[in-house]
């Protein structure tokens, strides 16, 4: 069964304190792994798509990496505005549907 | 470029009623997806439409249904509402599959 597990469930950081979020997955035929950011009561905002092991992508203070079993979202020198829930999702060989993890709720204090 | 739009923003219904939610995809996108985000359950896949056809559905009862119109907009219909249908309903669109899905702001449905 396709499955996504994110850890930790919640993470509290001080401004400037770098850290990483983990996304472990099992999927039949990975077609893509996706990272989103979601603010309370709003729709998920797209961050990154990774397609194959070894791929890395960066955007401002965020960097996403992918292996055959997991993905990491590295946050360098976070700011309070980075506070949100970060969601990881995979798409398998069925196509279409995304299978989401439960998310990591990140809080960055000034 | 306009993003995915959804209407209405909020909706309050009573148990047993029926509801229709609407979604307009990003211009040029032909695939539309519906997800349910209930409190504590995460995002759950509901339906996938592409070129007017239903391509896949998640593990939801038949009272959840929908359709896609020739202009690629979509409707999600929920019949015989139950209390546990209270959730944020999210629509997403993509150019094709596999491709990044871009989400709308959602419709908050409350069933009393």
Short mmCIF file of N, CA and C in Angstrom, two decimals, chain A residues 31-32 34 36 38 40-46 48-49 51 87 91 94-102, chain B residues 33 35 37 40-45 48 56-58 88 90 97-106 108:
data_model
loop_
_atom_site.label_atom_id
_atom_site.label_comp_id
_atom_site.label_asym_id
_atom_site.label_seq_id
_atom_site.Cartn_x
_atom_site.Cartn_y
_atom_site.Cartn_z
N UNK A 31 6.25 8.44 -9.48
CA UNK A 31 6.21 9.34 -10.64
C UNK A 31 6.60 10.75 -10.24
N UNK A 32 6.46 11.07 -8.95
CA UNK A 32 6.87 12.39 -8.48
C UNK A 32 6.65 12.51 -6.99
N UNK A 34 6.22 15.61 -4.06
CA UNK A 34 5.85 17.02 -4.05
C UNK A 34 5.91 17.57 -2.63
N UNK A 36 4.60 20.91 -0.36
CA UNK A 36 3.71 22.05 -0.32
C UNK A 36 3.82 22.72 1.04
N UNK A 38 1.32 24.94 3.70
CA UNK A 38 -0.08 25.28 3.92
C UNK A 38 -0.22 26.15 5.15
N UNK A 40 -2.88 28.11 7.84
CA UNK A 40 -4.19 27.70 8.40
C UNK A 40 -5.37 28.19 7.58
N UNK A 41 -6.28 27.27 7.23
CA UNK A 41 -7.50 27.61 6.52
C UNK A 41 -7.32 27.93 5.05
N UNK A 42 -6.12 27.72 4.52
CA UNK A 42 -5.86 28.03 3.10
C UNK A 42 -5.46 26.78 2.34
N UNK A 43 -5.45 26.89 1.01
CA UNK A 43 -5.04 25.78 0.19
C UNK A 43 -3.52 25.63 0.18
N UNK A 44 -3.02 24.42 -0.05
CA UNK A 44 -1.58 24.19 -0.11
C UNK A 44 -0.94 25.01 -1.23
N UNK A 45 0.25 25.55 -0.92
CA UNK A 45 1.03 26.32 -1.89
C UNK A 45 2.20 25.48 -2.36
N UNK A 46 2.33 25.32 -3.67
CA UNK A 46 3.38 24.46 -4.22
C UNK A 46 4.77 25.01 -3.92
N UNK A 48 8.02 22.40 -4.32
CA UNK A 48 8.95 21.66 -5.16
C UNK A 48 8.32 20.38 -5.71
N UNK A 49 8.83 19.97 -6.88
CA UNK A 49 8.57 18.63 -7.41
C UNK A 49 9.92 17.95 -7.64
N UNK A 51 11.58 14.19 -9.07
CA UNK A 51 11.16 13.05 -9.87
C UNK A 51 12.02 11.80 -9.68
N UNK A 87 3.71 20.02 3.84
CA UNK A 87 3.12 18.75 3.41
C UNK A 87 3.97 18.10 2.34
N UNK A 91 3.13 10.68 -5.92
CA UNK A 91 2.24 10.17 -6.96
C UNK A 91 2.86 8.88 -7.48
N UNK A 94 -0.28 4.74 -10.54
CA UNK A 94 -1.69 4.89 -10.90
C UNK A 94 -1.94 6.23 -11.56
N UNK A 95 -1.04 7.16 -11.30
CA UNK A 95 -1.23 8.50 -11.85
C UNK A 95 -2.27 9.29 -11.09
N UNK A 96 -2.37 10.57 -11.41
CA UNK A 96 -3.44 11.38 -10.85
C UNK A 96 -3.30 11.70 -9.38
N UNK A 97 -3.84 10.80 -8.55
CA UNK A 97 -3.98 11.14 -7.14
C UNK A 97 -2.63 11.31 -6.45
N UNK A 98 -2.61 12.27 -5.52
CA UNK A 98 -1.48 12.45 -4.63
C UNK A 98 -1.81 11.81 -3.30
N UNK A 99 -0.82 11.14 -2.72
CA UNK A 99 -0.95 10.57 -1.39
C UNK A 99 -0.15 11.45 -0.45
N UNK A 100 -0.83 12.05 0.51
CA UNK A 100 -0.21 13.03 1.39
C UNK A 100 0.18 12.42 2.73
N UNK A 101 1.26 12.97 3.30
CA UNK A 101 1.57 12.72 4.69
C UNK A 101 0.74 13.64 5.57
N UNK A 102 0.89 13.47 6.89
CA UNK A 102 0.09 14.23 7.83
C UNK A 102 0.62 15.65 8.02
N UNK B 33 -8.55 17.87 -9.87
CA UNK B 33 -8.56 16.91 -8.76
C UNK B 33 -9.33 17.50 -7.59
N UNK B 35 -9.91 17.00 -3.34
CA UNK B 35 -9.41 16.41 -2.10
C UNK B 35 -10.27 16.89 -0.94
N UNK B 37 -10.03 17.62 3.18
CA UNK B 37 -9.13 17.78 4.33
C UNK B 37 -9.98 17.97 5.57
N UNK B 40 -7.71 16.61 11.43
CA UNK B 40 -6.98 15.48 11.96
C UNK B 40 -6.77 14.32 11.00
N UNK B 41 -7.29 14.43 9.77
CA UNK B 41 -7.18 13.31 8.84
C UNK B 41 -6.26 13.59 7.66
N UNK B 42 -5.78 14.80 7.50
CA UNK B 42 -4.92 15.09 6.36
C UNK B 42 -5.70 15.16 5.07
N UNK B 43 -4.98 15.40 3.98
CA UNK B 43 -5.64 15.49 2.67
C UNK B 43 -5.89 14.10 2.12
N UNK B 44 -7.15 13.84 1.75
CA UNK B 44 -7.56 12.57 1.18
C UNK B 44 -8.07 12.79 -0.24
N UNK B 45 -7.56 11.99 -1.19
CA UNK B 45 -7.94 12.10 -2.58
C UNK B 45 -9.39 11.66 -2.79
N UNK B 48 -10.52 12.46 -9.71
CA UNK B 48 -9.64 13.03 -10.72
C UNK B 48 -10.40 13.03 -12.05
N UNK B 56 -10.09 8.49 -11.95
CA UNK B 56 -9.83 7.74 -10.73
C UNK B 56 -10.65 8.35 -9.61
N UNK B 57 -11.03 7.50 -8.64
CA UNK B 57 -11.70 8.03 -7.46
C UNK B 57 -11.11 7.39 -6.23
N UNK B 58 -11.14 8.12 -5.13
CA UNK B 58 -10.62 7.63 -3.88
C UNK B 58 -11.63 6.77 -3.15
N UNK B 88 -12.56 20.90 4.79
CA UNK B 88 -12.13 21.83 3.74
C UNK B 88 -12.02 21.01 2.46
N UNK B 90 -10.76 20.83 -1.26
CA UNK B 90 -9.75 21.48 -2.07
C UNK B 90 -9.78 20.96 -3.50
N UNK B 97 -0.83 14.56 -16.27
CA UNK B 97 -0.33 13.72 -15.19
C UNK B 97 0.79 12.85 -15.71
N UNK B 98 1.96 12.73 -15.06
CA UNK B 98 2.25 13.41 -13.81
C UNK B 98 2.70 14.85 -14.02
N UNK B 99 2.15 15.72 -13.27
CA UNK B 99 2.57 17.10 -13.31
C UNK B 99 2.16 17.74 -12.00
N UNK B 100 2.80 18.82 -11.67
CA UNK B 100 2.51 19.49 -10.41
C UNK B 100 1.05 19.90 -10.35
N UNK B 101 0.43 19.62 -9.22
CA UNK B 101 -0.95 20.03 -8.98
C UNK B 101 -0.93 21.32 -8.18
N UNK B 102 -1.67 22.30 -8.67
CA UNK B 102 -1.79 23.61 -8.03
C UNK B 102 -3.18 23.70 -7.40
N UNK B 103 -3.18 24.09 -6.12
CA UNK B 103 -4.42 24.05 -5.35
C UNK B 103 -5.11 25.41 -5.31
N UNK B 104 -6.43 25.33 -5.17
CA UNK B 104 -7.23 26.52 -4.92
C UNK B 104 -7.32 26.79 -3.43
N UNK B 105 -8.07 27.84 -3.06
CA UNK B 105 -8.16 28.22 -1.65
C UNK B 105 -9.07 27.32 -0.82
N UNK B 106 -9.90 26.51 -1.49
CA UNK B 106 -10.77 25.59 -0.77
C UNK B 106 -12.16 26.14 -0.48
N UNK B 108 -14.88 25.70 2.64
CA UNK B 108 -15.09 25.16 3.99
C UNK B 108 -16.55 24.77 4.13
#
